[in-house]
Amino acid sequence: MPSHSVVASATVSSSTRARLWFFFGTVAGVDDEAKLMLHGLEQHFVKIDKVENNRKLNDLLNTLEFKQVCIIVK
């Protein structure tokens, strides 16, 4: 099974973006960043105590249907 990588470069500087493209080779890019939209994107935010982190994360991953997940921890 071939693997693939996805990089969201909308927030990356143009010099860094050029280096990323060098390593990734074939790139599907967006020429006009003003038209960049993520259709069907759903964002969920949960603020919880530190002791509940793992339990709540497991509950969410077991409950929600998803194809991709991005977990951001502060």
PDB file of N, CA and C in Angstrom:
ATOM      1  N   MET A   1       0.848  -1.174   0.000  1.00  0.00           N
ATOM      2  CA  MET A   1       0.000   0.000   0.000  1.00  0.00           C
ATOM      3  C   MET A   1       0.894   1.237   0.000  1.00  0.00           C
ATOM      4  N   PRO A   2       0.725   2.116  -0.983  1.00  0.00           N
ATOM      5  CA  PRO A   2       1.554   3.318  -1.017  1.00  0.00           C
ATOM      6  C   PRO A   2       1.173   4.272   0.104  1.00  0.00           C
ATOM      7  N   SER A   3       2.153   4.960   0.624  1.00  0.00           N
ATOM      8  CA  SER A   3       1.877   5.944   1.668  1.00  0.00           C
ATOM      9  C   SER A   3       1.896   7.332   1.047  1.00  0.00           C
ATOM     10  N   HIS A   4       1.298   8.274   1.727  1.00  0.00           N
ATOM     11  CA  HIS A   4       1.316   9.646   1.251  1.00  0.00           C
ATOM     12  C   HIS A   4       1.413  10.583   2.441  1.00  0.00           C
ATOM     13  N   SER A   5       1.874  11.784   2.179  1.00  0.00           N
ATOM     14  CA  SER A   5       1.996  12.799   3.221  1.00  0.00           C
ATOM     15  C   SER A   5       1.189  14.012   2.812  1.00  0.00           C
ATOM     16  N   VAL A   6       0.616  14.657   3.797  1.00  0.00           N
ATOM     17  CA  VAL A   6      -0.165  15.863   3.551  1.00  0.00           C
ATOM     18  C   VAL A   6       0.425  16.980   4.396  1.00  0.00           C
ATOM     19  N   VAL A   7       0.722  18.095   3.758  1.00  0.00           N
ATOM     20  CA  VAL A   7       1.232  19.259   4.468  1.00  0.00           C
ATOM     21  C   VAL A   7       0.335  20.435   4.126  1.00  0.00           C
ATOM     22  N   ALA A   8      -0.230  21.057   5.126  1.00  0.00           N
ATOM     23  CA  ALA A   8      -1.020  22.270   4.917  1.00  0.00           C
ATOM     24  C   ALA A   8      -0.055  23.439   4.958  1.00  0.00           C
ATOM     25  N   SER A   9       0.242  23.990   3.800  1.00  0.00           N
ATOM     26  CA  SER A   9       1.286  25.008   3.720  1.00  0.00           C
ATOM     27  C   SER A   9       0.746  26.434   3.700  1.00  0.00           C
ATOM     28  N   ALA A  10      -0.530  26.613   3.995  1.00  0.00           N
ATOM     29  CA  ALA A  10      -1.114  27.954   3.946  1.00  0.00           C
ATOM     30  C   ALA A  10      -0.476  28.893   4.957  1.00  0.00           C
ATOM     31  N   THR A  11       0.024  28.359   6.059  1.00  0.00           N
ATOM     32  CA  THR A  11       0.612  29.210   7.094  1.00  0.00           C
ATOM     33  C   THR A  11       2.133  29.156   7.101  1.00  0.00           C
ATOM     34  N   VAL A  12       2.705  28.543   6.083  1.00  0.00           N
ATOM     35  CA  VAL A  12       4.159  28.407   6.001  1.00  0.00           C
ATOM     36  C   VAL A  12       4.694  29.509   5.096  1.00  0.00           C
ATOM     37  N   SER A  13       5.836  30.081   5.466  1.00  0.00           N
ATOM     38  CA  SER A  13       6.429  31.136   4.641  1.00  0.00           C
ATOM     39  C   SER A  13       6.815  30.583   3.272  1.00  0.00           C
ATOM     40  N   SER A  14       6.934  31.461   2.289  1.00  0.00           N
ATOM     41  CA  SER A  14       7.223  31.012   0.925  1.00  0.00           C
ATOM     42  C   SER A  14       8.591  30.346   0.823  1.00  0.00           C
ATOM     43  N   SER A  15       9.585  30.794   1.592  1.00  0.00           N
ATOM     44  CA  SER A  15      10.904  30.154   1.539  1.00  0.00           C
ATOM     45  C   SER A  15      10.860  28.747   2.130  1.00  0.00           C
ATOM     46  N   THR A  16      10.128  28.570   3.218  1.00  0.00           N
ATOM     47  CA  THR A  16       9.976  27.238   3.811  1.00  0.00           C
ATOM     48  C   THR A  16       9.160  26.344   2.893  1.00  0.00           C
ATOM     49  N   ARG A  17       8.138  26.899   2.262  1.00  0.00           N
ATOM     50  CA  ARG A  17       7.293  26.136   1.338  1.00  0.00           C
ATOM     51  C   ARG A  17       8.129  25.575   0.188  1.00  0.00           C
ATOM     52  N   ALA A  18       9.063  26.371  -0.338  1.00  0.00           N
ATOM     53  CA  ALA A  18       9.922  25.906  -1.433  1.00  0.00           C
ATOM     54  C   ALA A  18      10.771  24.716  -0.985  1.00  0.00           C
ATOM     55  N   ARG A  19      11.274  24.748   0.240  1.00  0.00           N
ATOM     56  CA  ARG A  19      12.059  23.615   0.757  1.00  0.00           C
ATOM     57  C   ARG A  19      11.190  22.385   0.947  1.00  0.00           C
ATOM     58  N   LEU A  20       9.957  22.565   1.426  1.00  0.00           N
ATOM     59  CA  LEU A  20       9.041  21.432   1.582  1.00  0.00           C
ATOM     60  C   LEU A  20       8.757  20.787   0.238  1.00  0.00           C
ATOM     61  N   TRP A  21       8.501  21.602  -0.787  1.00  0.00           N
ATOM     62  CA  TRP A  21       8.188  21.072  -2.114  1.00  0.00           C
ATOM     63  C   TRP A  21       9.368  20.300  -2.678  1.00  0.00           C
ATOM     64  N   PHE A  22      10.600  20.736  -2.359  1.00  0.00           N
ATOM     65  CA  PHE A  22      11.789  20.019  -2.819  1.00  0.00           C
ATOM     66  C   PHE A  22      11.781  18.584  -2.291  1.00  0.00           C
ATOM     67  N   PHE A  23      11.444  18.400  -1.023  1.00  0.00           N
ATOM     68  CA  PHE A  23      11.456  17.069  -0.416  1.00  0.00           C
ATOM     69  C   PHE A  23      10.254  16.226  -0.817  1.00  0.00           C
ATOM     70  N   PHE A  24       9.109  16.857  -1.056  1.00  0.00           N
ATOM     71  CA  PHE A  24       7.909  16.101  -1.399  1.00  0.00           C
ATOM     72  C   PHE A  24       7.827  15.753  -2.875  1.00  0.00           C
ATOM     73  N   GLY A  25       8.548  16.468  -3.729  1.00  0.00           N
ATOM     74  CA  GLY A  25       8.504  16.166  -5.163  1.00  0.00           C
ATOM     75  C   GLY A  25       7.208  16.628  -5.789  1.00  0.00           C
ATOM     76  N   THR A  26       6.302  15.716  -6.090  1.00  0.00           N
ATOM     77  CA  THR A  26       5.027  16.048  -6.715  1.00  0.00           C
ATOM     78  C   THR A  26       4.125  16.749  -5.704  1.00  0.00           C
ATOM     79  N   VAL A  27       3.669  17.935  -6.072  1.00  0.00           N
ATOM     80  CA  VAL A  27       2.874  18.732  -5.142  1.00  0.00           C
ATOM     81  C   VAL A  27       1.586  19.181  -5.820  1.00  0.00           C
ATOM     82  N   ALA A  28       0.491  19.041  -5.130  1.00  0.00           N
ATOM     83  CA  ALA A  28      -0.775  19.627  -5.571  1.00  0.00           C
ATOM     84  C   ALA A  28      -0.943  20.907  -4.777  1.00  0.00           C
ATOM     85  N   GLY A  29      -0.800  22.029  -5.424  1.00  0.00           N
ATOM     86  CA  GLY A  29      -0.816  23.297  -4.713  1.00  0.00           C
ATOM     87  C   GLY A  29      -2.033  24.138  -5.038  1.00  0.00           C
ATOM     88  N   VAL A  30      -2.208  25.185  -4.258  1.00  0.00           N
ATOM     89  CA  VAL A  30      -3.276  26.159  -4.460  1.00  0.00           C
ATOM     90  C   VAL A  30      -2.604  27.459  -4.867  1.00  0.00           C
ATOM     91  N   ASP A  31      -2.920  27.929  -6.079  1.00  0.00           N
ATOM     92  CA  ASP A  31      -2.282  29.146  -6.582  1.00  0.00           C
ATOM     93  C   ASP A  31      -2.783  30.397  -5.873  1.00  0.00           C
ATOM     94  N   ASP A  32      -4.078  30.465  -5.611  1.00  0.00           N
ATOM     95  CA  ASP A  32      -4.682  31.640  -4.991  1.00  0.00           C
ATOM     96  C   ASP A  32      -5.122  31.278  -3.577  1.00  0.00           C
ATOM     97  N   GLU A  33      -4.310  31.633  -2.586  1.00  0.00           N
ATOM     98  CA  GLU A  33      -4.602  31.253  -1.203  1.00  0.00           C
ATOM     99  C   GLU A  33      -5.899  31.868  -0.687  1.00  0.00           C
ATOM    100  N   ALA A  34      -6.371  32.954  -1.317  1.00  0.00           N
ATOM    101  CA  ALA A  34      -7.628  33.574  -0.895  1.00  0.00           C
ATOM    102  C   ALA A  34      -8.816  32.653  -1.164  1.00  0.00           C
ATOM    103  N   LYS A  35      -8.670  31.729  -2.111  1.00  0.00           N
ATOM    104  CA  LYS A  35      -9.757  30.807  -2.452  1.00  0.00           C
ATOM    105  C   LYS A  35      -9.656  29.476  -1.706  1.00  0.00           C
ATOM    106  N   LEU A  36      -8.693  29.354  -0.827  1.00  0.00           N
ATOM    107  CA  LEU A  36      -8.485  28.108  -0.097  1.00  0.00           C
ATOM    108  C   LEU A  36      -9.586  27.924   0.945  1.00  0.00           C
ATOM    109  N   MET A  37     -10.360  26.841   0.802  1.00  0.00           N
ATOM    110  CA  MET A  37     -11.442  26.539   1.742  1.00  0.00           C
ATOM    111  C   MET A  37     -11.428  25.053   2.053  1.00  0.00           C
ATOM    112  N   LEU A  38     -11.788  24.713   3.238  1.00  0.00           N
ATOM    113  CA  LEU A  38     -11.921  23.317   3.635  1.00  0.00           C
ATOM    114  C   LEU A  38     -13.405  23.023   3.778  1.00  0.00           C
ATOM    115  N   HIS A  39     -13.994  22.453   2.743  1.00  0.00           N
ATOM    116  CA  HIS A  39     -15.426  22.158   2.749  1.00  0.00           C
ATOM    117  C   HIS A  39     -15.702  20.954   3.637  1.00  0.00           C
ATOM    118  N   GLY A  40     -16.717  21.071   4.466  1.00  0.00           N
ATOM    119  CA  GLY A  40     -17.100  19.966   5.337  1.00  0.00           C
ATOM    120  C   GLY A  40     -16.246  19.835   6.583  1.00  0.00           C
ATOM    121  N   LEU A  41     -15.378  20.799   6.837  1.00  0.00           N
ATOM    122  CA  LEU A  41     -14.517  20.745   8.019  1.00  0.00           C
ATOM    123  C   LEU A  41     -15.346  20.986   9.270  1.00  0.00           C
ATOM    124  N   GLU A  42     -15.155  20.147  10.249  1.00  0.00           N
ATOM    125  CA  GLU A  42     -15.798  20.333  11.546  1.00  0.00           C
ATOM    126  C   GLU A  42     -14.708  20.467  12.599  1.00  0.00           C
ATOM    127  N   GLN A  43     -14.847  21.446  13.459  1.00  0.00           N
ATOM    128  CA  GLN A  43     -13.891  21.636  14.538  1.00  0.00           C
ATOM    129  C   GLN A  43     -14.617  21.489  15.862  1.00  0.00           C
ATOM    130  N   HIS A  44     -13.985  20.772  16.760  1.00  0.00           N
ATOM    131  CA  HIS A  44     -14.544  20.578  18.094  1.00  0.00           C
ATOM    132  C   HIS A  44     -13.477  20.981  19.104  1.00  0.00           C
ATOM    133  N   PHE A  45     -13.867  21.776  20.082  1.00  0.00           N
ATOM    134  CA  PHE A  45     -12.949  22.211  21.120  1.00  0.00           C
ATOM    135  C   PHE A  45     -13.452  21.718  22.462  1.00  0.00           C
ATOM    136  N   VAL A  46     -12.564  21.152  23.234  1.00  0.00           N
ATOM    137  CA  VAL A  46     -12.922  20.653  24.555  1.00  0.00           C
ATOM    138  C   VAL A  46     -11.865  21.141  25.533  1.00  0.00           C
ATOM    139  N   LYS A  47     -12.300  21.827  26.578  1.00  0.00           N
ATOM    140  CA  LYS A  47     -11.378  22.257  27.626  1.00  0.00           C
ATOM    141  C   LYS A  47     -11.620  21.365  28.833  1.00  0.00           C
ATOM    142  N   ILE A  48     -10.585  20.653  29.251  1.00  0.00           N
ATOM    143  CA  ILE A  48     -10.728  19.697  30.352  1.00  0.00           C
ATOM    144  C   ILE A  48      -9.544  19.812  31.300  1.00  0.00           C
ATOM    145  N   ASP A  49      -9.727  19.269  32.484  1.00  0.00           N
ATOM    146  CA  ASP A  49      -8.643  19.234  33.463  1.00  0.00           C
ATOM    147  C   ASP A  49      -7.572  18.252  33.012  1.00  0.00           C
ATOM    148  N   LYS A  50      -6.356  18.486  33.478  1.00  0.00           N
ATOM    149  CA  LYS A  50      -5.223  17.659  33.072  1.00  0.00           C
ATOM    150  C   LYS A  50      -5.418  16.182  33.429  1.00  0.00           C
ATOM    151  N   VAL A  51      -6.035  15.908  34.555  1.00  0.00           N
ATOM    152  CA  VAL A  51      -6.207  14.512  34.987  1.00  0.00           C
ATOM    153  C   VAL A  51      -7.206  13.759  34.111  1.00  0.00           C
ATOM    154  N   GLU A  52      -8.061  14.492  33.375  1.00  0.00           N
ATOM    155  CA  GLU A  52      -9.067  13.863  32.520  1.00  0.00           C
ATOM    156  C   GLU A  52      -8.602  13.670  31.077  1.00  0.00           C
ATOM    157  N   ASN A  53      -7.425  14.161  30.723  1.00  0.00           N
ATOM    158  CA  ASN A  53      -6.967  14.175  29.331  1.00  0.00           C
ATOM    159  C   ASN A  53      -7.128  12.845  28.610  1.00  0.00           C
ATOM    160  N   ASN A  54      -6.476  11.808  29.084  1.00  0.00           N
ATOM    161  CA  ASN A  54      -6.472  10.524  28.378  1.00  0.00           C
ATOM    162  C   ASN A  54      -7.858   9.900  28.302  1.00  0.00           C
ATOM    163  N   ARG A  55      -8.606   9.954  29.387  1.00  0.00           N
ATOM    164  CA  ARG A  55      -9.946   9.363  29.384  1.00  0.00           C
ATOM    165  C   ARG A  55     -10.847  10.068  28.378  1.00  0.00           C
ATOM    166  N   LYS A  56     -10.828  11.400  28.387  1.00  0.00           N
ATOM    167  CA  LYS A  56     -11.678  12.162  27.467  1.00  0.00           C
ATOM    168  C   LYS A  56     -11.251  11.947  26.019  1.00  0.00           C
ATOM    169  N   LEU A  57      -9.956  11.905  25.759  1.00  0.00           N
ATOM    170  CA  LEU A  57      -9.462  11.654  24.407  1.00  0.00           C
ATOM    171  C   LEU A  57      -9.930  10.293  23.906  1.00  0.00           C
ATOM    172  N   ASN A  58      -9.804   9.272  24.735  1.00  0.00           N
ATOM    173  CA  ASN A  58     -10.276   7.935  24.355  1.00  0.00           C
ATOM    174  C   ASN A  58     -11.778   7.925  24.111  1.00  0.00           C
ATOM    175  N   ASP A  59     -12.540   8.610  24.953  1.00  0.00           N
ATOM    176  CA  ASP A  59     -13.994   8.697  24.761  1.00  0.00           C
ATOM    177  C   ASP A  59     -14.335   9.329  23.411  1.00  0.00           C
ATOM    178  N   LEU A  60     -13.662  10.435  23.078  1.00  0.00           N
ATOM    179  CA  LEU A  60     -13.931  11.122  21.814  1.00  0.00           C
ATOM    180  C   LEU A  60     -13.550  10.268  20.610  1.00  0.00           C
ATOM    181  N   LEU A  61     -12.387   9.641  20.657  1.00  0.00           N
ATOM    182  CA  LEU A  61     -11.935   8.816  19.533  1.00  0.00           C
ATOM    183  C   LEU A  61     -12.835   7.603  19.328  1.00  0.00           C
ATOM    184  N   ASN A  62     -13.392   7.075  20.401  1.00  0.00           N
ATOM    185  CA  ASN A  62     -14.292   5.925  20.289  1.00  0.00           C
ATOM    186  C   ASN A  62     -15.702   6.317  19.866  1.00  0.00           C
ATOM    187  N   THR A  63     -16.095   7.569  20.093  1.00  0.00           N
ATOM    188  CA  THR A  63     -17.460   8.012  19.827  1.00  0.00           C
ATOM    189  C   THR A  63     -17.631   8.621  18.438  1.00  0.00           C
ATOM    190  N   LEU A  64     -16.696   9.473  18.025  1.00  0.00           N
ATOM    191  CA  LEU A  64     -16.827  10.219  16.772  1.00  0.00           C
ATOM    192  C   LEU A  64     -16.397   9.382  15.570  1.00  0.00           C
ATOM    193  N   GLU A  65     -17.052   9.617  14.421  1.00  0.00           N
ATOM    194  CA  GLU A  65     -16.609   9.020  13.164  1.00  0.00           C
ATOM    195  C   GLU A  65     -15.745  10.048  12.457  1.00  0.00           C
ATOM    196  N   PHE A  66     -14.578   9.636  11.986  1.00  0.00           N
ATOM    197  CA  PHE A  66     -13.665  10.570  11.352  1.00  0.00           C
ATOM    198  C   PHE A  66     -12.762   9.836  10.382  1.00  0.00           C
ATOM    199  N   LYS A  67     -12.207  10.609   9.433  1.00  0.00           N
ATOM    200  CA  LYS A  67     -11.206  10.090   8.508  1.00  0.00           C
ATOM    201  C   LYS A  67      -9.828  10.626   8.876  1.00  0.00           C
ATOM    202  N   GLN A  68      -9.796  11.831   9.408  1.00  0.00           N
ATOM    203  CA  GLN A  68      -8.545  12.433   9.850  1.00  0.00           C
ATOM    204  C   GLN A  68      -8.802  13.162  11.158  1.00  0.00           C
ATOM    205  N   VAL A  69      -7.794  13.170  12.006  1.00  0.00           N
ATOM    206  CA  VAL A  69      -7.904  13.853  13.292  1.00  0.00           C
ATOM    207  C   VAL A  69      -6.630  14.653  13.513  1.00  0.00           C
ATOM    208  N   CYS A  70      -6.787  15.863  13.998  1.00  0.00           N
ATOM    209  CA  CYS A  70      -5.655  16.685  14.395  1.00  0.00           C
ATOM    210  C   CYS A  70      -5.874  17.054  15.854  1.00  0.00           C
ATOM    211  N   ILE A  71      -4.972  16.626  16.711  1.00  0.00           N
ATOM    212  CA  ILE A  71      -5.089  16.896  18.143  1.00  0.00           C
ATOM    213  C   ILE A  71      -4.030  17.925  18.505  1.00  0.00           C
ATOM    214  N   ILE A  72      -4.468  19.041  19.059  1.00  0.00           N
ATOM    215  CA  ILE A  72      -3.558  20.114  19.449  1.00  0.00           C
ATOM    216  C   ILE A  72      -3.604  20.237  20.959  1.00  0.00           C
ATOM    217  N   VAL A  73      -2.445  20.142  21.568  1.00  0.00           N
ATOM    218  CA  VAL A  73      -2.347  20.210  23.025  1.00  0.00           C
ATOM    219  C   VAL A  73      -1.556  21.451  23.390  1.00  0.00           C
ATOM    220  N   LYS A  74      -2.088  22.206  24.323  1.00  0.00           N
ATOM    221  CA  LYS A  74      -1.402  23.425  24.756  1.00  0.00           C
ATOM    222  C   LYS A  74      -0.504  23.112  25.919  1.00  0.00           C
TER     223      LYS A  74
END
